[in-house]
Amino acid sequence: MKYHGETYLESMTGGLIFRRTHLEHILRATELIEQLHNLGFVHGDIHPKNMVIQPDKSLCIIDFNCSRRVGESLHYMGNPLFASMNVCRGCPLSKRDDIESLIYLAFYLTHNYQLPWSDMFGDANLRKEHSDLHLIK
């Protein structure tokens, strides 16, 4: 499936980002994930590069390669920075995992594009992509 627009990270380069904008997008991502959960699926790989801002400024979520039915196991191949603790332990996927990843995403977007464990996974490239951004409260 093709999408039109930029990934969330691409849409942020070279400008001022208002914290409110991030929070609005987090709320929309939460609504989209809830819809997926209501269908009995877990996304399994929520992070900024799997969110797209379309030309009409609406947000959509992409990359369903890690998606599974609730309770199915997954050999995780997604972004380890945003993976839930249970996914890291190899537990079957649950809605909780997507919710935990959304929390990490919210923290990342509102705390200078870093997570407390970013250095453990070589997050320097992600931070470098955002070095020209200024977060406005």
Short mmCIF file of N, CA, C and O in Angstrom, two decimals:
data_model
loop_
_atom_site.label_atom_id
_atom_site.label_comp_id
_atom_site.label_asym_id
_atom_site.label_seq_id
_atom_site.Cartn_x
_atom_site.Cartn_y
_atom_site.Cartn_z
N MET A 1 0.83 -1.17 0.00
CA MET A 1 0.00 0.00 0.00
C MET A 1 0.88 1.24 0.00
O MET A 1 1.81 1.35 0.77
N LYS A 2 0.58 2.17 -0.87
CA LYS A 2 1.34 3.40 -0.94
C LYS A 2 0.70 4.45 -0.05
O LYS A 2 -0.49 4.44 0.18
N TYR A 3 1.52 5.32 0.46
CA TYR A 3 1.02 6.44 1.22
C TYR A 3 1.57 7.71 0.59
O TYR A 3 2.60 7.70 -0.06
N HIS A 4 0.89 8.79 0.79
CA HIS A 4 1.32 10.07 0.28
C HIS A 4 1.59 10.97 1.47
O HIS A 4 0.76 11.10 2.35
N GLY A 5 2.75 11.56 1.47
CA GLY A 5 3.11 12.43 2.57
C GLY A 5 4.51 12.13 3.05
O GLY A 5 5.28 11.43 2.41
N GLU A 6 4.85 12.68 4.19
CA GLU A 6 6.16 12.52 4.78
C GLU A 6 6.04 11.75 6.08
O GLU A 6 5.03 11.86 6.76
N THR A 7 7.10 11.01 6.42
CA THR A 7 7.06 10.39 7.74
C THR A 7 7.07 11.50 8.77
O THR A 7 7.42 12.65 8.48
N TYR A 8 6.69 11.16 9.97
CA TYR A 8 6.62 12.16 11.03
C TYR A 8 7.96 12.85 11.20
O TYR A 8 8.04 14.06 11.35
N LEU A 9 9.05 12.09 11.14
CA LEU A 9 10.37 12.68 11.29
C LEU A 9 10.70 13.61 10.14
O LEU A 9 11.25 14.69 10.34
N GLU A 10 10.37 13.22 8.91
CA GLU A 10 10.63 14.08 7.76
C GLU A 10 9.86 15.39 7.85
O GLU A 10 10.37 16.44 7.48
N SER A 11 8.65 15.33 8.34
CA SER A 11 7.81 16.52 8.41
C SER A 11 8.33 17.53 9.43
O SER A 11 7.98 18.70 9.38
N MET A 12 9.19 17.09 10.34
CA MET A 12 9.67 17.97 11.41
C MET A 12 10.97 18.68 11.07
O MET A 12 11.35 19.59 11.78
N THR A 13 11.67 18.31 10.04
CA THR A 13 12.99 18.86 9.79
C THR A 13 12.93 20.32 9.41
O THR A 13 12.10 20.75 8.64
N GLY A 14 13.85 21.08 9.99
CA GLY A 14 14.04 22.47 9.61
C GLY A 14 13.01 23.46 10.10
O GLY A 14 12.78 24.47 9.46
N GLY A 15 12.42 23.25 11.24
CA GLY A 15 11.42 24.21 11.68
C GLY A 15 11.20 24.20 13.17
O GLY A 15 11.82 23.47 13.91
N LEU A 16 10.28 25.06 13.57
CA LEU A 16 9.88 25.12 14.97
C LEU A 16 8.71 24.16 15.17
O LEU A 16 7.77 24.15 14.40
N ILE A 17 8.81 23.36 16.18
CA ILE A 17 7.77 22.39 16.47
C ILE A 17 7.14 22.77 17.81
O ILE A 17 7.85 22.91 18.82
N PHE A 18 5.86 22.92 17.83
CA PHE A 18 5.16 23.23 19.05
C PHE A 18 4.82 21.94 19.78
O PHE A 18 4.35 20.98 19.17
N ARG A 19 5.07 21.92 21.06
CA ARG A 19 4.77 20.74 21.87
C ARG A 19 3.30 20.35 21.71
O ARG A 19 2.97 19.18 21.65
N ARG A 20 2.43 21.34 21.59
CA ARG A 20 1.00 21.07 21.41
C ARG A 20 0.75 20.26 20.13
O ARG A 20 -0.08 19.36 20.12
N THR A 21 1.48 20.57 19.07
CA THR A 21 1.34 19.82 17.82
C THR A 21 1.70 18.36 18.04
O THR A 21 0.99 17.46 17.58
N HIS A 22 2.80 18.12 18.74
CA HIS A 22 3.18 16.73 19.04
C HIS A 22 2.10 16.03 19.83
O HIS A 22 1.73 14.89 19.55
N LEU A 23 1.57 16.71 20.84
CA LEU A 23 0.55 16.09 21.67
C LEU A 23 -0.73 15.80 20.88
O LEU A 23 -1.36 14.75 21.07
N GLU A 24 -1.09 16.69 19.98
CA GLU A 24 -2.25 16.44 19.12
C GLU A 24 -2.03 15.20 18.25
O GLU A 24 -2.93 14.37 18.07
N HIS A 25 -0.82 15.05 17.73
CA HIS A 25 -0.51 13.88 16.91
C HIS A 25 -0.47 12.60 17.74
O HIS A 25 -0.88 11.54 17.27
N ILE A 26 0.01 12.71 18.97
CA ILE A 26 0.02 11.54 19.86
C ILE A 26 -1.42 11.10 20.12
O ILE A 26 -1.74 9.91 20.08
N LEU A 27 -2.30 12.07 20.38
CA LEU A 27 -3.71 11.72 20.62
C LEU A 27 -4.32 11.06 19.38
O LEU A 27 -5.06 10.08 19.49
N ARG A 28 -4.01 11.57 18.21
CA ARG A 28 -4.55 10.97 16.97
C ARG A 28 -3.98 9.57 16.78
O ARG A 28 -4.70 8.65 16.40
N ALA A 29 -2.69 9.39 17.03
CA ALA A 29 -2.09 8.06 16.91
C ALA A 29 -2.76 7.09 17.88
O ALA A 29 -3.01 5.93 17.54
N THR A 30 -3.09 7.57 19.07
CA THR A 30 -3.78 6.74 20.06
C THR A 30 -5.14 6.30 19.53
O THR A 30 -5.52 5.13 19.67
N GLU A 31 -5.86 7.21 18.90
CA GLU A 31 -7.16 6.86 18.32
C GLU A 31 -7.02 5.81 17.22
O GLU A 31 -7.81 4.87 17.14
N LEU A 32 -6.00 5.98 16.37
CA LEU A 32 -5.79 5.02 15.28
C LEU A 32 -5.42 3.64 15.81
O LEU A 32 -5.91 2.62 15.32
N ILE A 33 -4.57 3.61 16.82
CA ILE A 33 -4.18 2.33 17.42
C ILE A 33 -5.38 1.69 18.10
O ILE A 33 -5.57 0.47 18.04
N GLU A 34 -6.23 2.49 18.74
CA GLU A 34 -7.44 1.94 19.36
C GLU A 34 -8.34 1.28 18.30
O GLU A 34 -8.90 0.21 18.54
N GLN A 35 -8.45 1.90 17.13
CA GLN A 35 -9.23 1.29 16.05
C GLN A 35 -8.65 -0.05 15.64
O GLN A 35 -9.37 -1.02 15.42
N LEU A 36 -7.33 -0.11 15.54
CA LEU A 36 -6.65 -1.37 15.19
C LEU A 36 -6.90 -2.42 16.27
O LEU A 36 -7.20 -3.58 15.96
N HIS A 37 -6.80 -2.03 17.52
CA HIS A 37 -7.04 -2.94 18.64
C HIS A 37 -8.47 -3.46 18.62
O HIS A 37 -8.72 -4.64 18.91
N ASN A 38 -9.42 -2.60 18.29
CA ASN A 38 -10.83 -3.02 18.23
C ASN A 38 -11.07 -4.08 17.14
O ASN A 38 -12.02 -4.84 17.22
N LEU A 39 -10.17 -4.13 16.17
CA LEU A 39 -10.24 -5.16 15.12
C LEU A 39 -9.52 -6.45 15.55
O LEU A 39 -9.50 -7.42 14.81
N GLY A 40 -8.89 -6.43 16.73
CA GLY A 40 -8.21 -7.61 17.25
C GLY A 40 -6.74 -7.70 16.89
O GLY A 40 -6.14 -8.77 17.00
N PHE A 41 -6.14 -6.59 16.46
CA PHE A 41 -4.73 -6.59 16.06
C PHE A 41 -3.91 -5.65 16.92
O PHE A 41 -4.41 -4.70 17.49
N VAL A 42 -2.61 -5.94 16.97
CA VAL A 42 -1.62 -5.10 17.62
C VAL A 42 -0.65 -4.65 16.54
O VAL A 42 -0.25 -5.45 15.68
N HIS A 43 -0.26 -3.37 16.54
CA HIS A 43 0.68 -2.87 15.53
C HIS A 43 2.07 -3.45 15.74
O HIS A 43 2.67 -3.97 14.81
N GLY A 44 2.59 -3.34 16.94
CA GLY A 44 3.85 -3.98 17.28
C GLY A 44 5.12 -3.21 16.93
O GLY A 44 6.21 -3.68 17.24
N ASP A 45 5.03 -2.05 16.29
CA ASP A 45 6.24 -1.32 15.92
C ASP A 45 5.95 0.18 15.79
O ASP A 45 6.19 0.79 14.76
N ILE A 46 5.47 0.76 16.86
CA ILE A 46 5.11 2.18 16.84
C ILE A 46 6.35 3.01 17.14
O ILE A 46 6.99 2.84 18.18
N HIS A 47 6.67 3.89 16.23
CA HIS A 47 7.75 4.87 16.41
C HIS A 47 7.58 5.96 15.35
O HIS A 47 6.76 5.82 14.44
N PRO A 48 8.33 7.07 15.45
CA PRO A 48 8.08 8.22 14.57
C PRO A 48 8.18 7.93 13.07
O PRO A 48 7.47 8.54 12.29
N LYS A 49 9.04 7.02 12.69
CA LYS A 49 9.19 6.74 11.25
C LYS A 49 8.02 5.92 10.70
O LYS A 49 7.91 5.76 9.49
N ASN A 50 7.18 5.40 11.57
CA ASN A 50 5.99 4.67 11.12
C ASN A 50 4.72 5.51 11.23
O ASN A 50 3.62 4.97 11.21
N MET A 51 4.90 6.80 11.37
CA MET A 51 3.77 7.73 11.37
C MET A 51 3.99 8.68 10.19
O MET A 51 5.09 9.16 9.97
N VAL A 52 2.92 8.93 9.44
CA VAL A 52 3.02 9.77 8.24
C VAL A 52 2.06 10.94 8.36
O VAL A 52 0.89 10.76 8.74
N ILE A 53 2.57 12.12 8.03
CA ILE A 53 1.73 13.30 7.92
C ILE A 53 1.39 13.44 6.44
O ILE A 53 2.28 13.63 5.61
N GLN A 54 0.13 13.33 6.11
CA GLN A 54 -0.32 13.40 4.73
C GLN A 54 -0.45 14.86 4.29
O GLN A 54 -0.45 15.76 5.12
N PRO A 55 -0.56 15.09 2.98
CA PRO A 55 -0.66 16.48 2.49
C PRO A 55 -1.79 17.29 3.14
O PRO A 55 -1.66 18.49 3.32
N ASP A 56 -2.88 16.63 3.52
CA ASP A 56 -3.97 17.35 4.20
C ASP A 56 -3.72 17.53 5.69
O ASP A 56 -4.60 17.93 6.44
N LYS A 57 -2.49 17.21 6.13
CA LYS A 57 -2.02 17.34 7.52
C LYS A 57 -2.60 16.28 8.46
O LYS A 57 -2.41 16.35 9.67
N SER A 58 -3.31 15.30 7.92
CA SER A 58 -3.81 14.22 8.78
C SER A 58 -2.69 13.21 9.02
O SER A 58 -1.74 13.12 8.25
N LEU A 59 -2.81 12.49 10.09
CA LEU A 59 -1.79 11.53 10.49
C LEU A 59 -2.27 10.12 10.16
O LEU A 59 -3.45 9.80 10.35
N CYS A 60 -1.39 9.30 9.64
CA CYS A 60 -1.71 7.88 9.47
C CYS A 60 -0.52 7.06 9.95
O CYS A 60 0.60 7.56 10.05
N ILE A 61 -0.79 5.82 10.25
CA ILE A 61 0.24 4.91 10.74
C ILE A 61 0.52 3.90 9.64
O ILE A 61 -0.40 3.39 9.00
N ILE A 62 1.80 3.63 9.40
CA ILE A 62 2.21 2.72 8.33
C ILE A 62 3.04 1.57 8.91
O ILE A 62 3.28 1.52 10.11
N ASP A 63 3.48 0.69 8.04
CA ASP A 63 4.39 -0.42 8.34
C ASP A 63 3.75 -1.41 9.32
O ASP A 63 4.00 -1.38 10.52
N PHE A 64 2.97 -2.29 8.76
CA PHE A 64 2.28 -3.29 9.56
C PHE A 64 2.98 -4.66 9.51
O PHE A 64 2.37 -5.68 9.77
N ASN A 65 4.29 -4.64 9.20
CA ASN A 65 5.05 -5.90 9.13
C ASN A 65 5.11 -6.63 10.46
O ASN A 65 5.18 -7.86 10.49
N CYS A 66 5.10 -5.90 11.56
CA CYS A 66 5.16 -6.52 12.89
C CYS A 66 3.77 -6.74 13.48
O CYS A 66 3.65 -7.24 14.60
N SER A 67 2.72 -6.35 12.76
CA SER A 67 1.37 -6.49 13.29
C SER A 67 0.98 -7.96 13.40
O SER A 67 1.31 -8.77 12.54
N ARG A 68 0.29 -8.26 14.47
CA ARG A 68 -0.19 -9.61 14.73
C ARG A 68 -1.55 -9.52 15.41
O ARG A 68 -1.90 -8.50 15.98
N ARG A 69 -2.26 -10.63 15.41
CA ARG A 69 -3.47 -10.70 16.23
C ARG A 69 -3.05 -10.65 17.69
O ARG A 69 -1.97 -11.11 18.06
N VAL A 70 -3.90 -10.06 18.51
CA VAL A 70 -3.61 -9.99 19.94
C VAL A 70 -3.31 -11.40 20.44
O VAL A 70 -4.03 -12.35 20.14
N GLY A 71 -2.20 -11.54 21.16
CA GLY A 71 -1.82 -12.82 21.74
C GLY A 71 -0.86 -13.64 20.91
O GLY A 71 -0.30 -14.62 21.39
N GLU A 72 -0.64 -13.27 19.64
CA GLU A 72 0.30 -14.01 18.80
C GLU A 72 1.72 -13.61 19.17
O GLU A 72 1.99 -12.49 19.59
N SER A 73 2.63 -14.52 18.96
CA SER A 73 4.04 -14.25 19.22
C SER A 73 4.66 -13.56 18.03
O SER A 73 4.17 -13.63 16.91
N LEU A 74 5.78 -12.90 18.28
CA LEU A 74 6.47 -12.16 17.24
C LEU A 74 7.96 -12.23 17.50
O LEU A 74 8.41 -11.98 18.62
N HIS A 75 8.72 -12.62 16.47
CA HIS A 75 10.17 -12.45 16.54
C HIS A 75 10.41 -11.00 16.18
O HIS A 75 10.31 -10.61 15.02
N TYR A 76 10.66 -10.17 17.17
CA TYR A 76 10.65 -8.71 16.99
C TYR A 76 11.76 -8.24 16.07
O TYR A 76 12.92 -8.57 16.26
N MET A 77 11.37 -7.47 15.07
CA MET A 77 12.32 -6.91 14.12
C MET A 77 12.16 -5.40 14.02
O MET A 77 12.67 -4.77 13.12
N GLY A 78 11.39 -4.80 14.93
CA GLY A 78 11.10 -3.38 14.87
C GLY A 78 12.17 -2.54 15.53
O GLY A 78 13.30 -2.98 15.77
N ASN A 79 11.82 -1.32 15.86
CA ASN A 79 12.73 -0.36 16.47
C ASN A 79 12.85 -0.64 17.97
O ASN A 79 11.88 -0.45 18.71
N PRO A 80 14.01 -1.04 18.45
CA PRO A 80 14.16 -1.41 19.86
C PRO A 80 13.99 -0.24 20.81
O PRO A 80 13.64 -0.44 21.97
N LEU A 81 14.20 0.99 20.35
CA LEU A 81 14.03 2.16 21.22
C LEU A 81 12.61 2.28 21.76
O LEU A 81 12.40 2.74 22.87
N PHE A 82 11.63 1.89 20.94
CA PHE A 82 10.24 2.10 21.30
C PHE A 82 9.52 0.79 21.65
O PHE A 82 8.32 0.79 21.87
N ALA A 83 10.26 -0.31 21.70
CA ALA A 83 9.66 -1.61 22.01
C ALA A 83 9.29 -1.70 23.48
O ALA A 83 10.02 -1.23 24.35
N SER A 84 8.16 -2.33 23.75
CA SER A 84 7.73 -2.51 25.14
C SER A 84 8.64 -3.51 25.84
O SER A 84 9.34 -4.30 25.21
N MET A 85 8.59 -3.49 27.15
CA MET A 85 9.39 -4.44 27.93
C MET A 85 8.99 -5.88 27.62
O MET A 85 9.85 -6.76 27.51
N ASN A 86 7.70 -6.14 27.47
CA ASN A 86 7.25 -7.50 27.17
C ASN A 86 7.74 -7.97 25.80
O ASN A 86 8.09 -9.13 25.63
N VAL A 87 7.74 -7.08 24.81
CA VAL A 87 8.25 -7.45 23.49
C VAL A 87 9.74 -7.79 23.61
O VAL A 87 10.21 -8.77 23.03
N CYS A 88 10.49 -7.00 24.39
CA CYS A 88 11.92 -7.28 24.58
C CYS A 88 12.14 -8.63 25.26
O CYS A 88 13.15 -9.29 25.03
N ARG A 89 11.18 -9.05 26.08
CA ARG A 89 11.28 -10.35 26.76
C ARG A 89 10.78 -11.51 25.89
O ARG A 89 10.86 -12.66 26.30
N GLY A 90 10.20 -11.19 24.73
CA GLY A 90 9.70 -12.24 23.85
C GLY A 90 8.30 -12.72 24.17
O GLY A 90 7.88 -13.78 23.71
N CYS A 91 7.56 -11.96 24.96
CA CYS A 91 6.18 -12.33 25.31
C CYS A 91 5.26 -12.13 24.10
O CYS A 91 5.54 -11.31 23.24
N PRO A 92 4.14 -12.86 24.06
CA PRO A 92 3.16 -12.63 22.99
C PRO A 92 2.65 -11.19 23.02
O PRO A 92 2.58 -10.57 24.08
N LEU A 93 2.32 -10.67 21.85
CA LEU A 93 1.87 -9.28 21.74
C LEU A 93 0.52 -9.05 22.40
O LEU A 93 -0.37 -9.91 22.31
N SER A 94 0.39 -7.90 23.02
CA SER A 94 -0.90 -7.49 23.58
C SER A 94 -1.09 -6.00 23.30
O SER A 94 -0.17 -5.30 22.91
N LYS A 95 -2.30 -5.54 23.55
CA LYS A 95 -2.60 -4.12 23.36
C LYS A 95 -1.69 -3.26 24.23
O LYS A 95 -1.31 -2.15 23.85
N ARG A 96 -1.35 -3.80 25.37
CA ARG A 96 -0.47 -3.10 26.31
C ARG A 96 0.84 -2.68 25.64
O ARG A 96 1.38 -1.63 25.92
N ASP A 97 1.35 -3.51 24.75
CA ASP A 97 2.63 -3.22 24.10
C ASP A 97 2.55 -1.97 23.23
O ASP A 97 3.46 -1.14 23.24
N ASP A 98 1.47 -1.84 22.47
CA ASP A 98 1.29 -0.63 21.66
C ASP A 98 1.13 0.60 22.54
O ASP A 98 1.68 1.66 22.26
N ILE A 99 0.41 0.46 23.63
CA ILE A 99 0.19 1.59 24.54
C ILE A 99 1.52 2.01 25.16
O ILE A 99 1.84 3.20 25.24
N GLU A 100 2.33 1.05 25.56
CA GLU A 100 3.64 1.37 26.13
C GLU A 100 4.51 2.08 25.08
O GLU A 100 5.18 3.07 25.38
N SER A 101 4.48 1.62 23.85
CA SER A 101 5.25 2.26 22.78
C SER A 101 4.75 3.69 22.52
O SER A 101 5.55 4.59 22.24
N LEU A 102 3.45 3.91 22.62
CA LEU A 102 2.91 5.27 22.47
C LEU A 102 3.40 6.19 23.58
O LEU A 102 3.69 7.37 23.34
N ILE A 103 3.53 5.65 24.78
CA ILE A 103 4.06 6.45 25.90
C ILE A 103 5.50 6.83 25.62
O ILE A 103 5.91 7.98 25.81
N TYR A 104 6.29 5.87 25.14
CA TYR A 104 7.69 6.17 24.80
C TYR A 104 7.75 7.22 23.69
O TYR A 104 8.59 8.12 23.71
N LEU A 105 6.86 7.10 22.71
CA LEU A 105 6.81 8.05 21.61
C LEU A 105 6.47 9.45 22.12
O LEU A 105 7.12 10.43 21.73
N ALA A 106 5.50 9.56 23.01
CA ALA A 106 5.13 10.86 23.58
C ALA A 106 6.32 11.48 24.33
O ALA A 106 6.61 12.67 24.18
N PHE A 107 7.02 10.67 25.11
CA PHE A 107 8.18 11.16 25.84
C PHE A 107 9.25 11.63 24.85
O PHE A 107 9.82 12.71 25.00
N TYR A 108 9.52 10.84 23.85
CA TYR A 108 10.54 11.15 22.84
C TYR A 108 10.25 12.49 22.16
O TYR A 108 11.13 13.33 22.02
N LEU A 109 9.00 12.69 21.75
CA LEU A 109 8.64 13.89 21.01
C LEU A 109 8.60 15.14 21.88
O LEU A 109 8.74 16.25 21.37
N THR A 110 8.44 14.98 23.16
CA THR A 110 8.34 16.14 24.05
C THR A 110 9.56 16.34 24.94
O THR A 110 9.56 17.25 25.77
N HIS A 111 10.58 15.53 24.75
CA HIS A 111 11.80 15.64 25.55
C HIS A 111 13.04 15.64 24.68
O HIS A 111 13.93 14.78 24.80
N ASN A 112 13.08 16.59 23.76
CA ASN A 112 14.26 16.82 22.93
C ASN A 112 14.67 15.59 22.11
O ASN A 112 15.84 15.34 21.90
N TYR A 113 13.69 14.80 21.69
CA TYR A 113 13.90 13.65 20.80
C TYR A 113 14.91 12.65 21.36
O TYR A 113 15.78 12.15 20.67
N GLN A 114 14.75 12.38 22.65
CA GLN A 114 15.59 11.39 23.31
C GLN A 114 14.74 10.56 24.26
O GLN A 114 13.75 11.03 24.79
N LEU A 115 15.17 9.35 24.45
CA LEU A 115 14.64 8.49 25.49
C LEU A 115 15.76 8.23 26.47
O LEU A 115 16.94 8.29 26.10
N PRO A 116 15.45 7.95 27.73
CA PRO A 116 16.52 7.73 28.71
C PRO A 116 17.52 6.65 28.31
O PRO A 116 18.67 6.69 28.71
N TRP A 117 17.10 5.69 27.50
CA TRP A 117 17.97 4.59 27.10
C TRP A 117 18.47 4.74 25.67
O TRP A 117 19.00 3.80 25.10
N SER A 118 18.34 5.92 25.09
CA SER A 118 18.72 6.13 23.69
C SER A 118 20.16 5.74 23.39
O SER A 118 20.45 5.15 22.36
N ASP A 119 21.08 6.09 24.27
CA ASP A 119 22.49 5.81 24.01
C ASP A 119 22.81 4.32 23.97
O ASP A 119 23.77 3.91 23.35
N MET A 120 21.99 3.51 24.59
CA MET A 120 22.21 2.07 24.58
C MET A 120 22.01 1.48 23.18
O MET A 120 22.55 0.43 22.86
N PHE A 121 21.22 2.16 22.36
CA PHE A 121 20.89 1.64 21.03
C PHE A 121 21.46 2.48 19.91
O PHE A 121 21.04 2.37 18.78
N GLY A 122 22.41 3.37 20.21
CA GLY A 122 23.01 4.17 19.17
C GLY A 122 22.03 5.13 18.52
O GLY A 122 21.92 5.18 17.31
N ASP A 123 21.31 5.88 19.33
CA ASP A 123 20.28 6.79 18.83
C ASP A 123 20.88 8.08 18.28
O ASP A 123 20.16 9.01 17.95
N ALA A 124 22.18 8.16 18.12
CA ALA A 124 22.80 9.40 17.67
C ALA A 124 22.26 9.86 16.32
O ALA A 124 22.08 11.05 16.09
N ASN A 125 21.96 8.93 15.43
CA ASN A 125 21.44 9.32 14.12
C ASN A 125 20.08 10.00 14.24
O ASN A 125 19.82 10.98 13.55
N LEU A 126 19.20 9.48 15.08
CA LEU A 126 17.90 10.12 15.26
C LEU A 126 18.06 11.51 15.85
O LEU A 126 17.42 12.46 15.41
N ARG A 127 18.94 11.67 16.83
CA ARG A 127 19.12 12.97 17.44
C ARG A 127 19.76 13.94 16.45
O ARG A 127 19.42 15.10 16.40
N LYS A 128 20.68 13.46 15.61
CA LYS A 128 21.31 14.31 14.61
C LYS A 128 20.28 14.83 13.63
O LYS A 128 20.33 15.98 13.20
N GLU A 129 19.29 13.99 13.25
CA GLU A 129 18.25 14.42 12.33
C GLU A 129 17.47 15.59 12.90
O GLU A 129 16.90 16.38 12.16
N HIS A 130 17.42 15.73 14.21
CA HIS A 130 16.62 16.76 14.85
C HIS A 130 17.46 17.90 15.41
O HIS A 130 16.92 18.75 16.10
N SER A 131 18.73 17.95 15.09
CA SER A 131 19.59 18.97 15.69
C SER A 131 19.18 20.38 15.29
O SER A 131 19.48 21.34 15.99
N ASP A 132 18.46 20.54 14.18
CA ASP A 132 18.05 21.86 13.74
C ASP A 132 16.65 22.23 14.21
O ASP A 132 16.11 23.27 13.85
N LEU A 133 16.02 21.38 15.03
CA LEU A 133 14.67 21.64 15.50
C LEU A 133 14.70 22.37 16.83
O LEU A 133 15.61 22.20 17.63
N HIS A 134 13.68 23.15 17.05
CA HIS A 134 13.53 23.85 18.30
C HIS A 134 12.14 23.57 18.83
O HIS A 134 11.16 23.90 18.18
N LEU A 135 12.07 22.96 19.99
CA LEU A 135 10.78 22.62 20.57
C LEU A 135 10.24 23.82 21.34
O LEU A 135 10.92 24.39 22.19
N ILE A 136 9.03 24.21 21.01
CA ILE A 136 8.40 25.36 21.65
C ILE A 136 7.34 24.85 22.62
O ILE A 136 6.51 24.04 22.25
N LYS A 137 7.36 25.31 23.83
CA LYS A 137 6.39 24.88 24.83
C LYS A 137 5.09 25.65 24.68
O LYS A 137 5.01 26.72 24.21
#
